[in-house]
Amino acid sequence: MNLLLNYCLLITVLLVTVTGCKSEDESENRPDLDSVEIRPEVVFDVVDDEPLQFFIESRGVVEPAQRIQITPRIGGFVEQHNIVEGRFVEQGYILLELNDDEWVNEERQAYNEYQKAKNEYEIESRLRNDSGSGSNGDESLLRITTGLAEAELAWERAKLNLSYATLEAPFSGRVSAEQVVSNGAYVSAGQNLGLLIDASRVRIRFDVLESEIDALEEGMAVELTGPGGKEFEGEIIAISPVVKTETKTGQVLVEVENPDYELKSGMTVEGRVFVRSESSKVRMPREALLERDGRTLVFKLNTDEVQWIYVTPEAMNSEWVLINHPEIAPGDTLAVDQHFSISHQQKVVPLLVD
C-alpha cells in the first residue's frame, strides 16, 4: 500500500515538473506585444521652388471649320456622283449630277415662250411710239400685258432648275455618307445624301465659368489633349458675349490646324489656357496637404520619423500648392500618400513616389 502511494506521488511530481518547464519555455519564446514596433509604409515626394502655373481648363467637342449637307434642290435620276464615304473631293468637283433631259426641255420651252413674248412686246412698243401714245410709265405695263415680264421670270427659273441638276463641291473636303447612292437611282428634292466636311482646320467650343472667362482673350494659345493622349495647340478666335444663366458659363471658340486629320469631328478633347504664374519659397504636391481640426498640415520626413507641421497655403491649383514656412525648404521630403492615419514623430517606412 505504501509502495503504491509512493509511486503515485512520484508520477505527480514528474508531471508538475514537465508542465512547469514547458510553461517557462513558452513564456521565453512568446514575444512581448508591447515591445513590437509597427512602421507603416508612407509615400513621400521632394518639394521644389518652381513657380506655380495657373490654367483655365475645360472640355469640348471637335467640329470641322466647314461642313455642308449634300442635298439636291430638285429631284431626278442620278447620272454620276462622288458621294462615297471618306472620298476626298476637290473644290469645284461634281458631287452629284442628275439626268437633266427634263430640265433642258423646260429651259428650251421657257426660252421659246420668252422670245414669243419679246416679239409681241417689240411690235406693240413700235406701234405706240409711232402713234405718240407711249410713255415711260406705260413701259412696265406693256411688259406685263404682252406677257414679257412673266416669260422672263419663267425662263430664269428654268435656267436655275437646270443648274440645280449638277451639284459641285463649294470647298475641298471629305464626304461622309451613311447611305449608298447608286447611279440610276432616283433622289428627291431636299433628300439628305451625306455631308461634305473640311477638317483641315477644326474648331472646339469650350464652356468656361463666368468667374474665369474675363481672364481669357482672343489670340491666347490653348493646349489640347486628344482622346489618345496626343497633344495639339490651338488659338482662341472668339469669346461669346453671353453667359448662360442656367450653367453660369460662357463659350470660348478655339481653332486648331489639323493637316493630318488626326482630330475627327465629334471627338472630345481636353483644353487648358495658361493665364498666370506665382512664386513662393516652396512648391509642393497638393496631395501633401492634409486638414485636421480645421487646420492644414503636412508631414515632413526626418530620417525615418515624420514631423507634423502646420502650414498656410499661399496659392494652389489642381496639382500644386505654394507655401512659405521656416521649417520647410526646397529639397525637403513630404508625405504625399498613405499618410492619412499617421501621427507626429511616428517612425515609418519611407517610399519615394515614382
CSV table of C-alpha atoms in Angstrom, one decimal:
chain,number,residue,atom,x,y,z
A,1,MET,CA,0.0,0.0,0.0
A,2,ASN,CA,2.8,2.4,0.9
A,3,LEU,CA,4.6,1.4,-2.3
A,4,LEU,CA,1.6,2.3,-4.4
A,5,LEU,CA,1.2,5.6,-2.7
A,6,ASN,CA,4.9,6.5,-3.3
A,7,TYR,CA,4.6,5.6,-6.9
A,8,CYS,CA,1.6,7.9,-7.4
A,9,LEU,CA,3.4,10.8,-5.7
A,10,LEU,CA,6.4,10.3,-8.0
A,11,ILE,CA,4.3,10.5,-11.1
A,12,THR,CA,2.6,13.6,-9.9
A,13,VAL,CA,5.9,15.3,-9.2
A,14,LEU,CA,7.2,14.4,-12.7
A,15,LEU,CA,4.1,15.8,-14.4
A,16,VAL,CA,4.3,19.1,-12.4
A,17,THR,CA,8.0,19.4,-13.3
A,18,VAL,CA,7.5,18.8,-17.0
A,19,THR,CA,4.5,21.2,-17.2
A,20,GLY,CA,6.4,23.9,-15.4
A,21,CYS,CA,9.4,23.6,-17.7
A,22,LYS,CA,7.1,23.8,-20.8
A,23,SER,CA,5.4,26.9,-19.4
A,24,GLU,CA,8.8,28.6,-18.9
A,25,ASP,CA,9.9,27.7,-22.4
A,26,GLU,CA,6.7,29.1,-23.9
A,27,SER,CA,7.0,32.3,-21.9
A,28,GLU,CA,10.5,32.7,-23.1
A,29,ASN,CA,9.5,32.2,-26.8
A,30,ARG,CA,6.3,34.4,-26.6
A,31,PRO,CA,7.1,37.9,-27.9
A,32,ASP,CA,6.2,41.0,-25.8
A,33,LEU,CA,3.4,42.6,-27.9
A,34,ASP,CA,4.0,46.0,-26.2
A,35,SER,CA,7.6,46.0,-27.4
A,36,VAL,CA,6.8,45.3,-31.1
A,37,GLU,CA,7.2,48.4,-33.3
A,38,ILE,CA,4.8,48.7,-36.3
A,39,ARG,CA,6.1,51.0,-39.0
A,40,PRO,CA,3.6,51.9,-41.8
A,41,GLU,CA,4.7,52.4,-45.4
A,42,VAL,CA,4.3,56.0,-46.4
A,43,VAL,CA,4.9,57.6,-49.9
A,44,PHE,CA,7.0,60.8,-50.0
A,45,ASP,CA,7.9,63.3,-52.6
A,46,VAL,CA,10.6,66.0,-52.8
A,47,VAL,CA,9.4,69.6,-52.9
A,48,ASP,CA,10.9,72.4,-55.0
A,49,ASP,CA,10.7,76.1,-55.6
A,50,GLU,CA,9.4,76.1,-59.2
A,51,PRO,CA,6.7,78.8,-60.0
A,52,LEU,CA,3.0,77.7,-59.8
A,53,GLN,CA,1.2,78.0,-63.1
A,54,PHE,CA,-2.5,78.6,-63.3
A,55,PHE,CA,-4.6,77.3,-66.2
A,56,ILE,CA,-8.3,77.5,-67.1
A,57,GLU,CA,-9.4,74.1,-68.1
A,58,SER,CA,-12.4,72.8,-69.9
A,59,ARG,CA,-13.6,70.0,-72.2
A,60,GLY,CA,-15.1,70.4,-75.7
A,61,VAL,CA,-16.2,68.6,-78.8
A,62,VAL,CA,-14.4,68.9,-82.2
A,63,GLU,CA,-16.3,70.3,-85.1
A,64,PRO,CA,-15.0,71.0,-88.7
A,65,ALA,CA,-14.3,74.5,-89.8
A,66,GLN,CA,-16.6,73.9,-92.8
A,67,ARG,CA,-19.4,71.5,-93.2
A,68,ILE,CA,-22.4,71.3,-95.6
A,69,GLN,CA,-25.2,68.8,-96.2
A,70,ILE,CA,-25.3,67.3,-99.6
A,71,THR,CA,-28.9,67.9,-100.6
A,72,PRO,CA,-30.3,68.3,-104.1
A,73,ARG,CA,-32.5,71.2,-104.8
A,74,ILE,CA,-34.5,69.2,-107.4
A,75,GLY,CA,-35.4,65.5,-107.8
A,76,GLY,CA,-34.2,63.3,-110.6
A,77,PHE,CA,-32.2,60.2,-111.6
A,78,VAL,CA,-28.5,60.0,-110.6
A,79,GLU,CA,-26.2,60.3,-113.7
A,80,GLN,CA,-22.9,60.3,-111.7
A,81,HIS,CA,-21.8,61.2,-108.2
A,82,ASN,CA,-18.9,61.2,-105.7
A,83,ILE,CA,-21.0,60.6,-102.6
A,84,VAL,CA,-18.8,57.8,-101.2
A,85,GLU,CA,-17.8,57.5,-97.5
A,86,GLY,CA,-14.4,59.0,-96.9
A,87,ARG,CA,-13.8,60.2,-100.5
A,88,PHE,CA,-11.8,63.4,-100.9
A,89,VAL,CA,-13.3,65.9,-103.3
A,90,GLU,CA,-11.6,69.0,-104.6
A,91,GLN,CA,-13.4,72.3,-104.7
A,92,GLY,CA,-15.4,72.5,-107.9
A,93,TYR,CA,-15.6,68.8,-108.4
A,94,ILE,CA,-19.0,67.2,-109.1
A,95,LEU,CA,-20.7,65.8,-106.0
A,96,LEU,CA,-23.9,64.9,-107.7
A,97,GLU,CA,-25.2,65.1,-111.3
A,98,LEU,CA,-28.8,64.3,-112.2
A,99,ASN,CA,-30.2,63.4,-115.6
A,100,ASP,CA,-31.1,66.8,-117.0
A,101,ASP,CA,-33.1,65.9,-120.1
A,102,GLU,CA,-36.4,67.1,-118.4
A,103,TRP,CA,-34.8,70.4,-117.3
A,104,VAL,CA,-33.1,71.0,-120.6
A,105,ASN,CA,-36.5,70.7,-122.3
A,106,GLU,CA,-38.2,73.0,-119.8
A,107,GLU,CA,-35.4,75.6,-120.3
A,108,ARG,CA,-35.9,75.5,-124.1
A,109,GLN,CA,-39.6,75.7,-123.8
A,110,ALA,CA,-39.3,78.7,-121.4
A,111,TYR,CA,-36.8,80.3,-123.8
A,112,ASN,CA,-39.2,80.0,-126.8
A,113,GLU,CA,-42.1,81.5,-124.7
A,114,TYR,CA,-39.8,84.3,-123.8
A,115,GLN,CA,-38.8,85.0,-127.4
A,116,LYS,CA,-42.5,85.0,-128.4
A,117,ALA,CA,-43.5,87.4,-125.7
A,118,LYS,CA,-40.5,89.6,-126.6
A,119,ASN,CA,-41.6,89.9,-130.2
A,120,GLU,CA,-45.1,90.8,-129.2
A,121,TYR,CA,-43.7,93.5,-126.8
A,122,GLU,CA,-41.4,95.0,-129.5
A,123,ILE,CA,-44.3,95.1,-132.1
A,124,GLU,CA,-46.7,96.8,-129.6
A,125,SER,CA,-43.9,99.2,-128.4
A,126,ARG,CA,-43.2,100.4,-132.0
A,127,LEU,CA,-46.9,100.9,-132.7
A,128,ARG,CA,-47.3,103.0,-129.6
A,129,ASN,CA,-44.2,105.1,-130.4
A,130,ASP,CA,-45.4,105.7,-133.9
A,131,SER,CA,-48.7,106.9,-132.7
A,132,GLY,CA,-47.1,109.1,-130.0
A,133,SER,CA,-49.1,107.5,-127.2
A,134,GLY,CA,-46.2,105.8,-125.5
A,135,SER,CA,-44.7,107.0,-122.2
A,136,ASN,CA,-42.2,105.7,-119.6
A,137,GLY,CA,-45.0,104.7,-117.3
A,138,ASP,CA,-46.5,102.6,-120.0
A,139,GLU,CA,-43.3,100.6,-120.5
A,140,SER,CA,-43.7,98.5,-117.4
A,141,LEU,CA,-47.4,98.0,-118.0
A,142,LEU,CA,-46.7,97.0,-121.6
A,143,ARG,CA,-44.2,94.3,-120.4
A,144,ILE,CA,-46.9,92.9,-118.2
A,145,THR,CA,-49.8,93.0,-120.8
A,146,THR,CA,-47.7,91.4,-123.5
A,147,GLY,CA,-46.6,88.6,-121.1
A,148,LEU,CA,-42.9,89.5,-121.5
A,149,ALA,CA,-42.3,90.0,-117.7
A,150,GLU,CA,-43.8,86.6,-116.9
A,151,ALA,CA,-41.9,84.9,-119.7
A,152,GLU,CA,-38.6,86.4,-118.5
A,153,LEU,CA,-39.2,85.0,-114.9
A,154,ALA,CA,-40.2,81.6,-116.3
A,155,TRP,CA,-37.0,81.4,-118.4
A,156,GLU,CA,-34.8,82.5,-115.5
A,157,ARG,CA,-36.5,79.9,-113.2
A,158,ALA,CA,-36.0,77.2,-115.9
A,159,LYS,CA,-32.3,78.1,-116.2
A,160,LEU,CA,-31.9,77.9,-112.4
A,161,ASN,CA,-33.6,74.5,-112.2
A,162,LEU,CA,-31.2,73.2,-115.0
A,163,SER,CA,-28.2,74.4,-113.0
A,164,TYR,CA,-29.5,72.5,-109.9
A,165,ALA,CA,-29.1,69.3,-111.8
A,166,THR,CA,-25.4,69.5,-111.1
A,167,LEU,CA,-24.1,69.9,-107.5
A,168,GLU,CA,-20.5,71.0,-107.2
A,169,ALA,CA,-18.3,71.0,-104.1
A,170,PRO,CA,-18.0,74.6,-102.7
A,171,PHE,CA,-14.8,73.7,-101.0
A,172,SER,CA,-12.3,70.8,-100.8
A,173,GLY,CA,-13.1,68.1,-98.2
A,174,ARG,CA,-14.1,64.6,-97.4
A,175,VAL,CA,-17.5,63.0,-97.9
A,176,SER,CA,-19.4,61.4,-95.0
A,177,ALA,CA,-22.3,59.3,-96.3
A,178,GLU,CA,-24.4,57.0,-94.1
A,179,GLN,CA,-26.3,55.6,-97.1
A,180,VAL,CA,-25.2,54.2,-100.5
A,181,VAL,CA,-26.0,56.3,-103.6
A,182,SER,CA,-26.1,54.5,-106.9
A,183,ASN,CA,-26.1,55.7,-110.5
A,184,GLY,CA,-29.6,55.5,-111.9
A,185,ALA,CA,-31.3,55.8,-108.5
A,186,TYR,CA,-33.9,58.4,-108.0
A,187,VAL,CA,-33.3,61.0,-105.4
A,188,SER,CA,-35.9,63.5,-104.2
A,189,ALA,CA,-35.6,67.2,-103.8
A,190,GLY,CA,-34.3,68.0,-100.3
A,191,GLN,CA,-33.2,64.5,-99.6
A,192,ASN,CA,-30.1,64.4,-97.3
A,193,LEU,CA,-27.4,62.3,-99.1
A,194,GLY,CA,-24.5,63.0,-96.8
A,195,LEU,CA,-22.0,65.6,-95.6
A,196,LEU,CA,-19.0,67.3,-97.1
A,197,ILE,CA,-16.5,68.1,-94.4
A,198,ASP,CA,-13.4,70.2,-94.4
A,199,ALA,CA,-11.5,69.2,-91.3
A,200,SER,CA,-8.1,70.6,-92.3
A,201,ARG,CA,-9.0,73.2,-89.6
A,202,VAL,CA,-11.2,72.3,-86.8
A,203,ARG,CA,-13.0,74.3,-84.1
A,204,ILE,CA,-13.8,73.4,-80.5
A,205,ARG,CA,-16.3,75.1,-78.3
A,206,PHE,CA,-15.4,75.2,-74.6
A,207,ASP,CA,-17.7,76.2,-71.7
A,208,VAL,CA,-15.9,78.4,-69.2
A,209,LEU,CA,-17.1,79.5,-65.8
A,210,GLU,CA,-18.3,83.1,-65.6
A,211,SER,CA,-15.7,83.7,-62.8
A,212,GLU,CA,-12.8,82.7,-65.2
A,213,ILE,CA,-13.9,83.9,-68.7
A,214,ASP,CA,-12.7,87.5,-68.1
A,215,ALA,CA,-9.2,86.2,-67.9
A,216,LEU,CA,-9.3,85.0,-71.5
A,217,GLU,CA,-8.6,87.0,-74.6
A,218,GLU,CA,-8.7,86.3,-78.3
A,219,GLY,CA,-5.3,85.1,-79.6
A,220,MET,CA,-4.4,83.2,-76.5
A,221,ALA,CA,-2.7,79.8,-77.1
A,222,VAL,CA,-4.6,76.7,-76.0
A,223,GLU,CA,-3.1,73.4,-75.1
A,224,LEU,CA,-5.2,70.5,-76.2
A,225,THR,CA,-5.1,66.8,-75.5
A,226,GLY,CA,-7.0,64.3,-77.7
A,227,PRO,CA,-8.6,61.0,-76.6
A,228,GLY,CA,-5.4,59.1,-77.3
A,229,GLY,CA,-3.2,61.4,-75.3
A,230,LYS,CA,-1.7,63.3,-78.3
A,231,GLU,CA,-1.2,67.0,-77.7
A,232,PHE,CA,-2.2,69.8,-80.1
A,233,GLU,CA,-2.1,73.6,-80.0
A,234,GLY,CA,-4.9,75.9,-80.9
A,235,GLU,CA,-5.8,79.6,-80.6
A,236,ILE,CA,-8.8,81.4,-79.2
A,237,ILE,CA,-10.6,83.1,-82.1
A,238,ALA,CA,-13.8,84.2,-80.3
A,239,ILE,CA,-15.3,84.6,-76.9
A,240,SER,CA,-19.1,84.7,-76.5
A,241,PRO,CA,-20.5,87.9,-75.2
A,242,VAL,CA,-23.3,86.0,-73.5
A,243,VAL,CA,-23.2,83.9,-70.3
A,244,LYS,CA,-25.8,81.2,-69.9
A,245,THR,CA,-27.9,81.8,-66.9
A,246,GLU,CA,-28.6,78.1,-66.3
A,247,THR,CA,-25.0,77.0,-66.2
A,248,LYS,CA,-23.2,80.3,-65.4
A,249,THR,CA,-20.8,79.6,-68.2
A,250,GLY,CA,-19.7,81.4,-71.4
A,251,GLN,CA,-18.5,79.8,-74.6
A,252,VAL,CA,-15.0,80.1,-76.0
A,253,LEU,CA,-14.2,79.1,-79.6
A,254,VAL,CA,-10.8,77.7,-80.3
A,255,GLU,CA,-9.4,76.9,-83.8
A,256,VAL,CA,-6.8,74.3,-84.5
A,257,GLU,CA,-4.8,73.5,-87.6
A,258,ASN,CA,-5.4,69.8,-88.5
A,259,PRO,CA,-3.5,69.0,-91.7
A,260,ASP,CA,-3.2,65.3,-90.9
A,261,TYR,CA,-6.9,65.0,-89.9
A,262,GLU,CA,-6.0,63.4,-86.5
A,263,LEU,CA,-8.8,65.4,-84.8
A,264,LYS,CA,-12.1,63.9,-86.0
A,265,SER,CA,-15.4,65.6,-85.9
A,266,GLY,CA,-17.2,64.6,-82.7
A,267,MET,CA,-14.1,63.8,-80.7
A,268,THR,CA,-14.0,65.1,-77.1
A,269,VAL,CA,-10.7,66.9,-76.2
A,270,GLU,CA,-9.3,68.5,-73.0
A,271,GLY,CA,-8.2,72.1,-73.3
A,272,ARG,CA,-6.3,74.4,-71.0
A,273,VAL,CA,-5.2,78.0,-71.2
A,274,PHE,CA,-2.2,79.4,-69.3
A,275,VAL,CA,-3.3,82.7,-67.6
A,276,ARG,CA,-0.7,83.5,-64.9
A,277,SER,CA,2.0,82.2,-62.6
A,278,GLU,CA,3.0,82.8,-59.0
A,279,SER,CA,6.1,82.0,-56.9
A,280,SER,CA,6.9,81.4,-53.3
A,281,LYS,CA,9.5,79.6,-51.1
A,282,VAL,CA,8.3,76.1,-51.7
A,283,ARG,CA,6.1,74.4,-54.3
A,284,MET,CA,4.7,71.0,-53.1
A,285,PRO,CA,2.2,68.4,-54.5
A,286,ARG,CA,-1.3,69.1,-53.5
A,287,GLU,CA,-1.6,65.5,-52.1
A,288,ALA,CA,0.8,66.5,-49.3
A,289,LEU,CA,-1.7,68.9,-47.8
A,290,LEU,CA,-4.0,67.4,-45.1
A,291,GLU,CA,-6.7,69.0,-42.9
A,292,ARG,CA,-7.2,68.2,-39.2
A,293,ASP,CA,-9.4,70.1,-36.8
A,294,GLY,CA,-9.9,72.8,-39.3
A,295,ARG,CA,-6.2,73.4,-39.9
A,296,THR,CA,-3.9,72.4,-42.8
A,297,LEU,CA,-0.7,70.5,-42.2
A,298,VAL,CA,2.0,68.4,-43.8
A,299,PHE,CA,4.2,65.5,-42.6
A,300,LYS,CA,7.9,66.1,-43.2
A,301,LEU,CA,10.3,63.2,-43.2
A,302,ASN,CA,13.3,63.4,-40.7
A,303,THR,CA,15.4,60.2,-41.3
A,304,ASP,CA,12.7,57.6,-40.6
A,305,GLU,CA,10.4,59.7,-38.5
A,306,VAL,CA,7.7,62.1,-39.6
A,307,GLN,CA,7.2,65.6,-38.2
A,308,TRP,CA,3.7,67.2,-38.1
A,309,ILE,CA,3.9,70.9,-39.3
A,310,TYR,CA,1.0,73.3,-39.7
A,311,VAL,CA,1.1,75.3,-42.9
A,312,THR,CA,-0.9,78.0,-44.6
A,313,PRO,CA,-1.2,77.7,-48.4
A,314,GLU,CA,-0.4,80.9,-50.3
A,315,ALA,CA,-1.8,79.7,-53.6
A,316,MET,CA,-2.8,76.4,-55.2
A,317,ASN,CA,-4.1,74.8,-58.3
A,318,SER,CA,-5.4,71.3,-59.1
A,319,GLU,CA,-1.9,69.8,-58.8
A,320,TRP,CA,0.4,72.1,-56.7
A,321,VAL,CA,0.4,74.3,-53.5
A,322,LEU,CA,2.7,77.2,-52.7
A,323,ILE,CA,3.8,77.6,-49.0
A,324,ASN,CA,6.3,79.8,-47.1
A,325,HIS,CA,7.2,78.1,-43.8
A,326,PRO,CA,10.6,78.4,-41.9
A,327,GLU,CA,10.8,74.7,-41.3
A,328,ILE,CA,10.2,73.6,-44.9
A,329,ALA,CA,12.7,74.3,-47.7
A,330,PRO,CA,13.2,73.2,-51.3
A,331,GLY,CA,14.6,69.7,-51.3
A,332,ASP,CA,12.7,68.6,-48.2
A,333,THR,CA,10.7,65.4,-48.3
A,334,LEU,CA,6.9,65.5,-47.6
A,335,ALA,CA,4.4,62.7,-47.3
A,336,VAL,CA,2.0,62.5,-50.3
A,337,ASP,CA,0.2,59.2,-50.0
A,338,GLN,CA,-0.7,56.6,-47.3
A,339,HIS,CA,-0.3,59.3,-44.7
A,340,PHE,CA,-3.8,59.9,-43.6
A,341,SER,CA,-3.6,57.9,-40.3
A,342,ILE,CA,0.0,58.6,-39.2
A,343,SER,CA,0.8,60.8,-36.2
A,344,HIS,CA,3.5,63.2,-35.1
A,345,GLN,CA,7.0,61.7,-34.5
A,346,GLN,CA,5.9,58.3,-35.8
A,347,LYS,CA,8.5,56.1,-37.3
A,348,VAL,CA,7.6,55.0,-40.9
A,349,VAL,CA,9.0,53.0,-43.8
A,350,PRO,CA,9.5,55.8,-46.4
A,351,LEU,CA,8.8,55.1,-50.1
A,352,LEU,CA,9.6,57.7,-52.8
A,353,VAL,CA,7.0,58.5,-55.3
A,354,ASP,CA,7.7,57.1,-58.8
